[in-house]
Tab-separated table of C-alpha atoms in Angstrom:
chain	number	residue	atom	x	y	z
A	1	MET	CA	-34.844	137.861	-74.027
A	2	THR	CA	-34.071	141.304	-72.674
A	3	ILE	CA	-33.708	142.008	-68.972
A	4	ALA	CA	-36.562	144.536	-69.110
A	5	LEU	CA	-38.887	141.991	-70.707
A	6	ALA	CA	-37.951	139.382	-68.114
A	7	ILE	CA	-38.739	141.852	-65.332
A	8	VAL	CA	-42.119	142.755	-66.879
A	9	LEU	CA	-42.962	139.050	-67.215
A	10	GLY	CA	-41.944	138.471	-63.596
A	11	VAL	CA	-44.068	141.376	-62.364
A	12	ALA	CA	-47.119	140.169	-64.309
A	13	ALA	CA	-46.672	136.615	-63.047
A	14	GLY	CA	-46.269	137.821	-59.479
A	15	VAL	CA	-49.467	139.860	-59.579
A	16	LEU	CA	-51.454	137.024	-61.174
A	17	ALA	CA	-50.040	134.436	-58.759
A	18	GLY	CA	-50.871	136.610	-55.776
A	19	VAL	CA	-54.387	137.475	-56.893
A	20	PHE	CA	-55.526	134.222	-58.503
A	21	GLY	CA	-53.033	131.594	-57.359
A	22	VAL	CA	-52.227	130.736	-60.962
A	23	GLY	CA	-49.083	128.812	-61.568
A	24	GLY	CA	-46.359	130.579	-63.466
A	25	GLY	CA	-46.691	128.091	-66.303
A	26	ILE	CA	-49.989	129.606	-67.354
A	27	LEU	CA	-48.207	132.881	-68.068
A	28	PHE	CA	-44.517	131.997	-68.404
A	29	VAL	CA	-44.648	129.131	-70.883
A	30	PRO	CA	-46.781	130.773	-73.606
A	31	THR	CA	-44.871	134.041	-73.275
A	32	LEU	CA	-41.458	132.369	-73.440
A	33	VAL	CA	-42.539	130.370	-76.499
A	34	ALA	CA	-43.827	133.572	-78.132
A	35	LEU	CA	-40.416	135.119	-77.461
A	36	GLY	CA	-38.734	132.347	-79.418
A	37	LEU	CA	-37.828	129.667	-76.883
A	38	SER	CA	-38.693	126.069	-77.670
A	39	GLN	CA	-41.553	124.500	-75.736
A	40	HIS	CA	-39.083	122.293	-73.841
A	41	ILE	CA	-36.828	125.207	-72.825
A	42	ALA	CA	-39.828	127.375	-71.888
A	43	THR	CA	-41.188	124.598	-69.670
A	44	GLY	CA	-37.903	124.091	-67.837
A	45	THR	CA	-37.332	127.817	-67.440
A	46	SER	CA	-40.860	128.294	-66.108
A	47	LEU	CA	-40.411	125.585	-63.493
A	48	LEU	CA	-37.372	127.316	-62.042
A	49	ALA	CA	-38.765	130.846	-62.355
A	50	ILE	CA	-41.910	130.058	-60.361
A	51	LEU	CA	-40.001	128.975	-57.239
A	52	PRO	CA	-39.448	132.481	-55.789
A	53	THR	CA	-43.013	133.471	-56.669
A	54	ALA	CA	-44.430	130.398	-54.944
A	55	VAL	CA	-42.344	130.926	-51.810
A	56	VAL	CA	-43.268	134.584	-51.388
A	57	GLY	CA	-46.914	134.031	-52.353
A	58	THR	CA	-47.230	131.171	-49.875
A	59	TRP	CA	-45.678	133.243	-47.107
A	60	ARG	CA	-48.140	136.087	-47.712
A	61	GLN	CA	-51.152	133.767	-47.974
A	62	TYR	CA	-50.037	132.027	-44.763
A	63	ARG	CA	-50.159	135.369	-42.963
A	64	TYR	CA	-53.861	135.563	-43.908
A	65	GLY	CA	-54.502	131.995	-42.747
A	66	ASN	CA	-55.099	130.677	-46.275
A	67	VAL	CA	-52.624	127.785	-46.337
A	68	ARG	CA	-53.508	124.186	-45.498
A	69	TRP	CA	-50.065	122.742	-44.795
A	70	ARG	CA	-50.998	119.069	-44.774
A	71	ALA	CA	-52.809	119.249	-48.113
A	72	ALA	CA	-49.981	121.300	-49.611
A	73	LEU	CA	-47.383	118.810	-48.398
A	74	LEU	CA	-49.291	115.814	-49.762
A	75	ILE	CA	-49.894	117.475	-53.137
A	76	GLY	CA	-46.328	118.768	-53.304
A	77	VAL	CA	-44.692	115.426	-52.558
A	78	ALA	CA	-46.925	113.568	-55.013
A	79	ALA	CA	-46.273	116.190	-57.700
A	80	ALA	CA	-42.513	116.249	-57.112
A	81	VAL	CA	-42.231	112.471	-57.338
A	82	THR	CA	-44.360	112.117	-60.459
A	83	ALA	CA	-42.823	115.171	-62.160
A	84	GLN	CA	-39.852	112.925	-62.917
A	85	GLY	CA	-42.037	110.803	-65.198
A	86	GLY	CA	-43.569	113.921	-66.718
A	87	VAL	CA	-40.149	115.215	-67.694
A	88	VAL	CA	-39.261	111.888	-69.310
A	89	LEU	CA	-42.559	111.959	-71.229
A	90	ALA	CA	-42.079	115.593	-72.297
A	91	GLU	CA	-38.562	114.881	-73.543
A	92	SER	CA	-39.874	111.986	-75.638
A	93	LEU	CA	-42.346	114.256	-77.462
A	94	ALA	CA	-41.633	116.546	-80.390
A	95	ASP	CA	-41.696	120.260	-79.585
A	96	GLN	CA	-44.805	120.813	-81.720
A	97	THR	CA	-46.657	117.944	-80.028
A	98	LEU	CA	-45.787	119.240	-76.571
A	99	ARG	CA	-46.945	122.733	-77.570
A	100	ARG	CA	-50.299	121.388	-78.807
A	101	LEU	CA	-50.820	119.369	-75.625
A	102	PHE	CA	-50.075	122.454	-73.526
A	103	ALA	CA	-52.551	124.491	-75.577
A	104	ALA	CA	-55.191	121.797	-75.063
A	105	LEU	CA	-54.565	121.894	-71.317
A	106	LEU	CA	-55.076	125.667	-71.286
A	107	VAL	CA	-58.354	125.307	-73.198
A	108	VAL	CA	-59.624	122.621	-70.792
A	109	VAL	CA	-58.696	124.704	-67.745
A	110	ALA	CA	-60.322	127.812	-69.217
A	111	GLY	CA	-63.479	125.816	-69.974
A	112	GLN	CA	-63.606	124.441	-66.447
A	113	ILE	CA	-63.216	127.900	-64.923
A	114	ALA	CA	-65.909	129.343	-67.217
A	115	TRP	CA	-68.267	126.463	-66.401
A	116	ARG	CA	-67.838	126.899	-62.639
A	117	ALA	CA	-68.251	130.677	-62.883
A	118	ARG	CA	-71.493	130.245	-64.816
A	119	ARG	CA	-72.866	127.713	-62.340
A	120	SER	CA	-72.112	129.840	-59.260
A	121	VAL	CA	-74.094	132.864	-60.428
């Protein structure tokens, strides 16, 4: 991956994270796979790459009063602990299987967002 492409991906992820609160995985993983990385490598790379985005985004949202620290701490601890099992599961799956499961997750999330948007009108 070229440095310029990595910067463009980072800029796009930063804007989307700031505006919508989307995790980097929604953008990073599919893009990294499209650029030729395996699903496993793209997942690991995405997890590390989102750290700076999350820190800066949280700091800015905090300044607007949009952070609930207790909820974030509870969710974060639970996610960090159980991520260990998720990594073991992901490593036990074939790359193609993991890619299909990720695609299914994106479809489910998109459907949920569309459903809620339709209901709130």
